[in-house]
């Protein structure tokens, strides 16, 4: 019995392989004996911060879905902004308001007109002599510039001119002044040279002081044109339209037996 007891006691004292402690292999740095502790604490802080951020993301409310009305509103605003941006471009392409001379101020020259004439003003370098000016006036073409340089104007005119009644001069050695006499004295030019912007002839304002210089027939025609332009600007009938209306009223008064209720009158 004694022998068995000793054997069991020895077997009980014998450590198992699974309970054997592993040797500690950490190396101690004499210059920083607590470095391992700081490193361990840093890792713990990073772990806690990552867990905190994950919890916050999980607790954050999901973004509300975009309503259909809001999408439509954004699209409408985009369309409005696009139209607002394109409007100046459309205005630039359309007829422009005339200057005080009933013409247009261009980058390199300006021009104006009356019913009989067209006046053009082309700036040139100060001190330019007349022999260096190039000015060729044809029935429906104009070329103006300085010798040795690209012409300022070299294009077809809006309408024909009387070449024999046209001339040019150099004023103060810095401006070429050109006068063109129109072939048609009853028409306002929409532009001077082909390809340049057009003016709104409905906004042309003839000088009343010059009406007295016209013959009675021409003056009557000009006054009629001025009246019609003012009527159109106010949305009112022109003189011809008013005359037609008066004739229609007179005809209706003379024929009361006729029914005009269904008549389409232009």
Short mmCIF file of C-alpha atoms in Angstrom, two decimals:
data_model
loop_
_atom_site.label_atom_id
_atom_site.label_comp_id
_atom_site.label_asym_id
_atom_site.label_seq_id
_atom_site.Cartn_x
_atom_site.Cartn_y
_atom_site.Cartn_z
CA UNK A 1 0.00 0.00 0.00
CA UNK A 2 2.85 2.30 0.80
CA UNK A 3 4.40 1.76 -2.55
CA UNK A 4 1.18 2.56 -4.41
CA UNK A 5 0.66 5.75 -2.45
CA UNK A 6 4.10 7.00 -3.26
CA UNK A 7 3.58 6.29 -6.92
CA UNK A 8 0.30 8.18 -7.02
CA UNK A 9 1.87 11.07 -5.16
CA UNK A 10 4.76 11.21 -7.59
CA UNK A 11 2.36 11.01 -10.53
CA UNK A 12 0.28 13.85 -9.06
CA UNK A 13 3.32 16.08 -8.65
CA UNK A 14 4.45 15.54 -12.23
CA UNK A 15 3.39 18.59 -14.29
CA UNK A 16 1.47 18.05 -17.52
CA UNK A 17 2.78 19.33 -20.84
CA UNK A 18 -0.22 21.62 -21.28
CA UNK A 19 0.33 23.44 -17.98
CA UNK A 20 4.00 24.16 -18.50
CA UNK A 21 4.55 27.96 -18.58
CA UNK A 22 6.24 29.34 -21.66
CA UNK A 23 9.44 31.26 -21.11
CA UNK A 24 9.16 35.11 -21.17
CA UNK A 25 11.23 36.33 -24.11
CA UNK A 26 10.70 40.12 -23.90
CA UNK A 27 13.91 42.09 -24.09
CA UNK A 28 14.36 44.94 -21.65
CA UNK A 29 15.73 48.21 -22.97
CA UNK A 30 17.91 49.70 -20.18
CA UNK A 31 17.44 53.23 -21.63
CA UNK A 32 13.60 52.93 -21.58
CA UNK A 33 12.61 50.27 -19.06
CA UNK A 34 8.88 51.27 -19.27
CA UNK A 35 8.67 51.48 -23.07
CA UNK A 36 6.72 48.23 -23.28
CA UNK A 37 4.10 49.69 -20.99
CA UNK A 38 3.65 52.86 -23.13
CA UNK A 39 3.36 50.78 -26.27
CA UNK A 40 0.72 48.59 -24.70
CA UNK A 41 -1.28 51.59 -23.49
CA UNK A 42 -1.06 53.22 -26.97
CA UNK A 43 -2.48 50.12 -28.60
CA UNK A 44 -5.29 50.06 -26.05
CA UNK A 45 -6.15 53.72 -26.79
CA UNK A 46 -6.26 53.09 -30.56
CA UNK A 47 -8.51 50.09 -30.01
CA UNK A 48 -10.93 52.10 -27.84
CA UNK A 49 -11.02 54.96 -30.36
CA UNK A 50 -11.80 52.57 -33.23
CA UNK A 51 -14.59 50.99 -31.17
CA UNK A 52 -15.98 54.44 -30.31
CA UNK A 53 -16.04 55.56 -33.98
CA UNK A 54 -17.71 52.31 -35.02
CA UNK A 55 -20.37 52.83 -32.36
CA UNK A 56 -20.96 56.42 -33.50
CA UNK A 57 -21.35 55.36 -37.14
CA UNK A 58 -23.77 52.67 -36.07
CA UNK A 59 -25.80 55.08 -33.93
CA UNK A 60 -25.88 57.86 -36.58
CA UNK A 61 -29.29 58.18 -38.32
CA UNK A 62 -29.46 57.14 -41.97
CA UNK A 63 -29.71 60.06 -44.46
CA UNK A 64 -33.26 60.88 -45.38
CA UNK A 65 -34.20 59.89 -48.94
CA UNK A 66 -34.36 62.77 -51.43
CA UNK A 67 -37.94 63.67 -52.23
CA UNK A 68 -39.14 63.68 -55.81
CA UNK A 69 -40.28 67.29 -55.42
CA UNK A 70 -36.76 68.35 -54.45
CA UNK A 71 -35.29 66.64 -57.51
CA UNK A 72 -37.79 68.40 -59.77
CA UNK A 73 -37.00 71.74 -58.09
CA UNK A 74 -33.25 71.32 -58.63
CA UNK A 75 -33.83 70.46 -62.30
CA UNK A 76 -36.06 73.52 -62.75
CA UNK A 77 -33.43 75.79 -61.17
CA UNK A 78 -30.80 74.33 -63.49
CA UNK A 79 -33.00 75.05 -66.51
CA UNK A 80 -33.63 78.62 -65.33
CA UNK A 81 -29.92 79.23 -64.81
CA UNK A 82 -29.14 77.84 -68.24
CA UNK A 83 -31.75 80.09 -69.85
CA UNK A 84 -30.41 83.10 -67.95
CA UNK A 85 -26.91 82.38 -69.23
CA UNK A 86 -28.07 81.93 -72.81
CA UNK A 87 -30.24 85.05 -72.81
CA UNK A 88 -27.33 87.53 -73.17
CA UNK A 89 -26.02 85.40 -76.06
CA UNK A 90 -29.41 85.52 -77.79
CA UNK A 91 -29.62 89.28 -77.26
CA UNK A 92 -26.15 89.68 -78.72
CA UNK A 93 -27.24 87.74 -81.82
CA UNK A 94 -30.44 89.78 -82.25
CA UNK A 95 -30.78 93.34 -83.62
CA UNK A 96 -29.01 95.99 -81.57
CA UNK A 97 -30.24 99.40 -80.57
CA UNK A 98 -28.78 102.08 -82.89
CA UNK A 99 -26.39 104.75 -81.64
CA UNK A 100 -27.20 108.47 -81.63
CA UNK A 101 -26.39 108.64 -85.35
CA UNK A 102 -28.82 105.80 -86.16
CA UNK A 103 -25.94 103.47 -86.91
CA UNK A 104 -23.61 101.36 -84.81
CA UNK A 105 -20.31 101.77 -82.95
CA UNK A 106 -17.94 98.97 -83.93
CA UNK A 107 -14.52 98.11 -82.46
CA UNK A 108 -12.52 99.78 -85.25
CA UNK A 109 -14.99 102.30 -86.68
CA UNK A 110 -18.45 103.79 -86.26
CA UNK A 111 -21.18 104.73 -88.67
CA UNK A 112 -24.48 106.61 -88.76
CA UNK A 113 -27.14 107.39 -91.32
CA UNK A 114 -30.02 109.50 -92.49
CA UNK A 115 -32.48 108.47 -95.16
CA UNK A 116 -30.24 110.01 -97.83
CA UNK A 117 -26.68 109.40 -96.59
CA UNK A 118 -24.40 107.15 -94.60
CA UNK A 119 -21.50 108.61 -92.61
CA UNK A 120 -18.51 106.47 -91.58
CA UNK A 121 -15.70 107.39 -89.19
CA UNK A 122 -12.51 105.33 -89.17
CA UNK A 123 -9.74 106.24 -86.67
CA UNK A 124 -6.15 105.99 -88.00
CA UNK A 125 -2.76 106.56 -86.31
CA UNK A 126 -2.25 110.22 -85.42
CA UNK A 127 -0.19 112.08 -88.01
CA UNK A 128 -1.24 109.84 -90.92
CA UNK A 129 -0.99 111.55 -94.31
CA UNK A 130 -3.80 111.33 -96.84
CA UNK A 131 -1.53 109.62 -99.39
CA UNK A 132 -1.33 106.62 -97.06
CA UNK A 133 -5.11 106.22 -96.91
CA UNK A 134 -6.81 103.51 -98.97
CA UNK A 135 -10.47 104.25 -99.70
CA UNK A 136 -12.19 102.46 -102.55
CA UNK A 137 -15.91 103.18 -102.97
CA UNK A 138 -17.91 101.03 -105.38
CA UNK A 139 -21.63 100.74 -106.01
CA UNK A 140 -22.07 98.06 -103.37
CA UNK A 141 -18.61 97.56 -101.88
CA UNK A 142 -16.34 99.58 -99.59
CA UNK A 143 -12.67 99.19 -98.72
CA UNK A 144 -10.99 101.49 -96.18
CA UNK A 145 -7.66 101.30 -94.38
CA UNK A 146 -4.03 102.38 -94.27
CA UNK A 147 -1.45 101.27 -96.83
CA UNK A 148 0.66 98.36 -95.66
CA UNK A 149 -1.93 97.30 -93.08
CA UNK A 150 -5.00 95.05 -93.21
CA UNK A 151 -8.09 97.05 -94.25
CA UNK A 152 -10.46 98.17 -91.51
CA UNK A 153 -13.46 97.66 -93.81
CA UNK A 154 -13.47 95.43 -96.89
CA UNK A 155 -16.98 94.13 -97.43
CA UNK A 156 -20.21 94.35 -99.35
CA UNK A 157 -22.51 97.21 -98.38
CA UNK A 158 -26.10 96.81 -97.20
CA UNK A 159 -27.40 98.48 -100.36
CA UNK A 160 -26.24 100.38 -103.42
CA UNK A 161 -24.79 103.90 -103.32
CA UNK A 162 -24.30 106.65 -105.89
CA UNK A 163 -20.54 106.42 -106.40
CA UNK A 164 -20.29 109.85 -108.06
CA UNK A 165 -21.91 111.46 -105.00
CA UNK A 166 -19.64 109.75 -102.46
CA UNK A 167 -16.38 111.13 -101.07
CA UNK A 168 -13.95 110.86 -98.16
CA UNK A 169 -11.61 113.16 -96.26
CA UNK A 170 -8.91 112.95 -93.56
CA UNK A 171 -9.78 115.00 -90.51
CA UNK A 172 -6.97 116.22 -88.18
CA UNK A 173 -4.74 113.47 -89.61
CA UNK A 174 -6.38 110.92 -87.31
CA UNK A 175 -9.88 110.16 -88.63
CA UNK A 176 -11.07 109.14 -92.08
CA UNK A 177 -14.56 110.56 -92.69
CA UNK A 178 -16.57 108.94 -95.49
CA UNK A 179 -19.91 110.02 -96.91
CA UNK A 180 -21.97 107.58 -98.94
CA UNK A 181 -25.07 108.75 -100.82
CA UNK A 182 -27.80 106.12 -100.80
CA UNK A 183 -29.39 104.97 -104.01
CA UNK A 184 -32.69 104.47 -102.18
CA UNK A 185 -33.62 107.48 -100.05
CA UNK A 186 -36.58 105.74 -98.43
CA UNK A 187 -34.77 102.94 -96.62
CA UNK A 188 -32.91 102.63 -93.35
CA UNK A 189 -29.82 100.40 -93.51
CA UNK A 190 -29.77 97.53 -91.02
CA UNK A 191 -25.97 97.33 -91.20
CA UNK A 192 -23.11 98.96 -93.04
CA UNK A 193 -20.89 96.04 -94.05
CA UNK A 194 -22.16 92.52 -94.67
CA UNK A 195 -21.45 90.23 -91.74
CA UNK A 196 -21.60 92.84 -89.00
CA UNK A 197 -24.42 93.01 -86.40
CA UNK A 198 -27.76 94.46 -87.47
CA UNK A 199 -29.53 97.38 -85.84
CA UNK A 200 -33.20 97.56 -84.92
CA UNK A 201 -34.53 100.01 -87.51
CA UNK A 202 -37.73 100.36 -85.48
CA UNK A 203 -35.68 102.33 -82.95
CA UNK A 204 -34.15 104.72 -85.47
CA UNK A 205 -34.91 108.37 -84.61
CA UNK A 206 -34.60 110.81 -87.54
CA UNK A 207 -33.62 114.39 -86.73
CA UNK A 208 -36.70 116.57 -87.00
CA UNK A 209 -34.50 119.61 -87.73
CA UNK A 210 -33.60 118.12 -91.10
CA UNK A 211 -37.18 117.52 -92.25
CA UNK A 212 -37.44 121.12 -93.38
CA UNK A 213 -34.65 120.51 -95.91
CA UNK A 214 -36.70 117.85 -97.70
CA UNK A 215 -39.16 118.37 -100.53
CA UNK A 216 -42.84 118.08 -99.59
CA UNK A 217 -43.29 114.56 -100.97
CA UNK A 218 -40.19 113.18 -99.29
CA UNK A 219 -41.03 114.96 -96.03
CA UNK A 220 -44.52 113.46 -96.06
CA UNK A 221 -43.07 109.98 -96.56
CA UNK A 222 -40.55 110.44 -93.74
CA UNK A 223 -43.18 111.72 -91.34
CA UNK A 224 -45.38 108.74 -92.19
CA UNK A 225 -42.48 106.35 -91.49
CA UNK A 226 -41.77 108.04 -88.16
CA UNK A 227 -45.44 107.84 -87.18
CA UNK A 228 -45.66 104.16 -88.10
CA UNK A 229 -42.53 103.38 -86.10
CA UNK A 230 -43.94 105.04 -83.00
CA UNK A 231 -47.24 103.18 -83.44
CA UNK A 232 -45.48 99.82 -83.73
CA UNK A 233 -43.42 100.47 -80.62
CA UNK A 234 -46.65 101.14 -78.68
CA UNK A 235 -48.44 98.15 -80.22
CA UNK A 236 -50.89 100.35 -82.10
CA UNK A 237 -52.02 100.15 -85.75
CA UNK A 238 -49.95 101.89 -88.42
CA UNK A 239 -51.31 104.55 -90.73
CA UNK A 240 -52.07 101.97 -93.44
CA UNK A 241 -53.85 99.72 -90.96
CA UNK A 242 -55.86 102.67 -89.63
CA UNK A 243 -56.86 103.59 -93.17
CA UNK A 244 -58.07 100.05 -93.86
CA UNK A 245 -60.08 100.06 -90.66
CA UNK A 246 -61.76 103.33 -91.63
CA UNK A 247 -62.64 101.98 -95.08
CA UNK A 248 -64.10 98.84 -93.51
CA UNK A 249 -66.23 100.85 -91.09
CA UNK A 250 -67.50 102.98 -93.94
CA UNK A 251 -68.36 99.91 -96.02
CA UNK A 252 -70.18 98.30 -93.09
CA UNK A 253 -72.18 101.50 -92.52
CA UNK A 254 -73.20 101.60 -96.18
CA UNK A 255 -74.35 97.96 -96.17
CA UNK A 256 -76.27 97.35 -92.95
CA UNK A 257 -78.09 94.43 -94.55
CA UNK A 258 -74.87 92.40 -94.61
CA UNK A 259 -73.80 90.26 -91.63
CA UNK A 260 -70.14 90.80 -90.71
CA UNK A 261 -70.26 88.87 -87.42
CA UNK A 262 -68.49 85.84 -88.89
CA UNK A 263 -66.20 87.71 -91.23
CA UNK A 264 -62.45 87.19 -90.73
CA UNK A 265 -60.73 90.49 -91.28
CA UNK A 266 -56.95 90.67 -91.48
#
